[in-house]
């Protein structure tokens, strides 16, 4: 990590990353993101970003969107690495919904 790196707040991260990921993932029904701060097993700070989309995103498009997001972060001095996931379809259902019909 750069000595001059800064950590943006999650609201700042959402504001910065939403338009970038929207542009890259619009063709897949992009509608929102969730951002969570985390760390690796080695204790390095990372960002876990979930881009909510309607359709599956091909790996090369997800990588391109992640590259654009990294570039946007770097332009603001934010150096944490992003782990981007793009769940779609049945597996993207509300995590609070356990699937039981009661």
Short mmCIF file of C-alpha atoms in Angstrom, two decimals:
data_model
loop_
_atom_site.label_atom_id
_atom_site.label_comp_id
_atom_site.label_asym_id
_atom_site.label_seq_id
_atom_site.Cartn_x
_atom_site.Cartn_y
_atom_site.Cartn_z
CA UNK A 1 0.00 0.00 0.00
CA UNK A 2 1.13 3.49 -0.81
CA UNK A 3 1.88 5.66 2.21
CA UNK A 4 -0.39 8.33 0.71
CA UNK A 5 -3.26 5.95 -0.01
CA UNK A 6 -6.61 6.83 1.47
CA UNK A 7 -9.60 4.72 2.31
CA UNK A 8 -12.87 6.10 1.02
CA UNK A 9 -16.05 5.58 3.07
CA UNK A 10 -18.55 3.04 1.75
CA UNK A 11 -20.98 5.80 0.71
CA UNK A 12 -18.15 7.48 -1.26
CA UNK A 13 -17.25 4.14 -2.82
CA UNK A 14 -20.86 3.51 -3.92
CA UNK A 15 -21.07 7.03 -5.37
CA UNK A 16 -17.82 6.53 -7.30
CA UNK A 17 -18.34 2.94 -8.45
CA UNK A 18 -22.05 2.88 -9.32
CA UNK A 19 -21.76 4.85 -12.58
CA UNK A 20 -18.59 3.00 -13.60
CA UNK A 21 -20.11 -0.42 -13.07
CA UNK A 22 -23.45 0.68 -14.52
CA UNK A 23 -21.71 1.61 -17.76
CA UNK A 24 -19.83 -1.67 -17.98
CA UNK A 25 -22.71 -3.92 -16.95
CA UNK A 26 -25.80 -2.12 -18.32
CA UNK A 27 -26.23 -4.75 -21.05
CA UNK A 28 -26.72 -7.34 -18.30
CA UNK A 29 -29.48 -5.48 -16.48
CA UNK A 30 -27.35 -3.68 -13.90
CA UNK A 31 -29.43 -2.02 -11.19
CA UNK A 32 -27.33 -1.48 -8.03
CA UNK A 33 -24.21 -2.31 -6.04
CA UNK A 34 -23.37 -3.26 -2.48
CA UNK A 35 -19.93 -2.42 -1.10
CA UNK A 36 -18.40 -4.07 1.94
CA UNK A 37 -14.98 -3.51 3.47
CA UNK A 38 -13.13 -6.72 4.34
CA UNK A 39 -9.62 -8.10 4.59
CA UNK A 40 -7.70 -11.02 3.18
CA UNK A 41 -6.49 -13.94 5.29
CA UNK A 42 -3.20 -12.02 5.51
CA UNK A 43 -4.95 -8.96 6.94
CA UNK A 44 -4.75 -6.79 3.81
CA UNK A 45 -7.74 -4.47 3.37
CA UNK A 46 -9.97 -5.22 0.36
CA UNK A 47 -13.37 -4.24 -1.01
CA UNK A 48 -16.09 -6.75 -1.79
CA UNK A 49 -18.44 -5.32 -4.38
CA UNK A 50 -21.63 -7.04 -5.46
CA UNK A 51 -23.11 -5.70 -8.70
CA UNK A 52 -26.77 -6.71 -8.89
CA UNK A 53 -27.65 -7.63 -12.45
CA UNK A 54 -30.54 -9.39 -14.18
CA UNK A 55 -28.51 -11.65 -16.46
CA UNK A 56 -25.26 -13.58 -16.16
CA UNK A 57 -22.16 -11.52 -16.97
CA UNK A 58 -19.44 -13.20 -19.07
CA UNK A 59 -16.07 -13.37 -17.31
CA UNK A 60 -14.35 -11.02 -19.77
CA UNK A 61 -17.04 -8.34 -19.25
CA UNK A 62 -16.82 -8.71 -15.46
CA UNK A 63 -13.03 -8.34 -15.64
CA UNK A 64 -13.36 -5.23 -17.84
CA UNK A 65 -15.84 -3.70 -15.40
CA UNK A 66 -13.52 -4.51 -12.49
CA UNK A 67 -10.57 -2.91 -14.31
CA UNK A 68 -12.61 0.26 -14.87
CA UNK A 69 -13.61 0.27 -11.19
CA UNK A 70 -9.97 -0.13 -10.10
CA UNK A 71 -8.97 2.79 -12.36
CA UNK A 72 -11.70 4.98 -10.85
CA UNK A 73 -10.55 4.10 -7.34
CA UNK A 74 -6.89 4.78 -8.15
CA UNK A 75 -7.80 8.20 -9.54
CA UNK A 76 -9.09 9.04 -6.04
CA UNK A 77 -6.05 7.60 -4.23
CA UNK A 78 -7.93 4.49 -3.07
CA UNK A 79 -5.67 1.44 -3.44
CA UNK A 80 -7.70 -1.41 -2.00
CA UNK A 81 -8.31 -4.31 -4.37
CA UNK A 82 -11.86 -5.11 -5.46
CA UNK A 83 -13.43 -8.52 -5.45
CA UNK A 84 -16.40 -8.11 -7.81
CA UNK A 85 -19.27 -10.57 -7.97
CA UNK A 86 -22.26 -10.35 -10.29
CA UNK A 87 -24.95 -12.77 -9.10
CA UNK A 88 -27.93 -13.22 -11.39
CA UNK A 89 -30.85 -15.58 -11.72
CA UNK A 90 -32.15 -17.75 -8.88
CA UNK A 91 -28.88 -17.58 -6.93
CA UNK A 92 -29.25 -13.79 -6.77
CA UNK A 93 -32.44 -14.01 -4.73
CA UNK A 94 -32.73 -12.10 -1.48
CA UNK A 95 -30.28 -13.71 0.96
CA UNK A 96 -32.86 -13.25 3.74
CA UNK A 97 -35.21 -15.55 1.83
CA UNK A 98 -34.38 -19.11 2.88
CA UNK A 99 -36.63 -20.57 0.19
CA UNK A 100 -39.04 -22.20 2.66
CA UNK A 101 -42.68 -21.68 1.82
CA UNK A 102 -43.72 -21.90 5.52
#
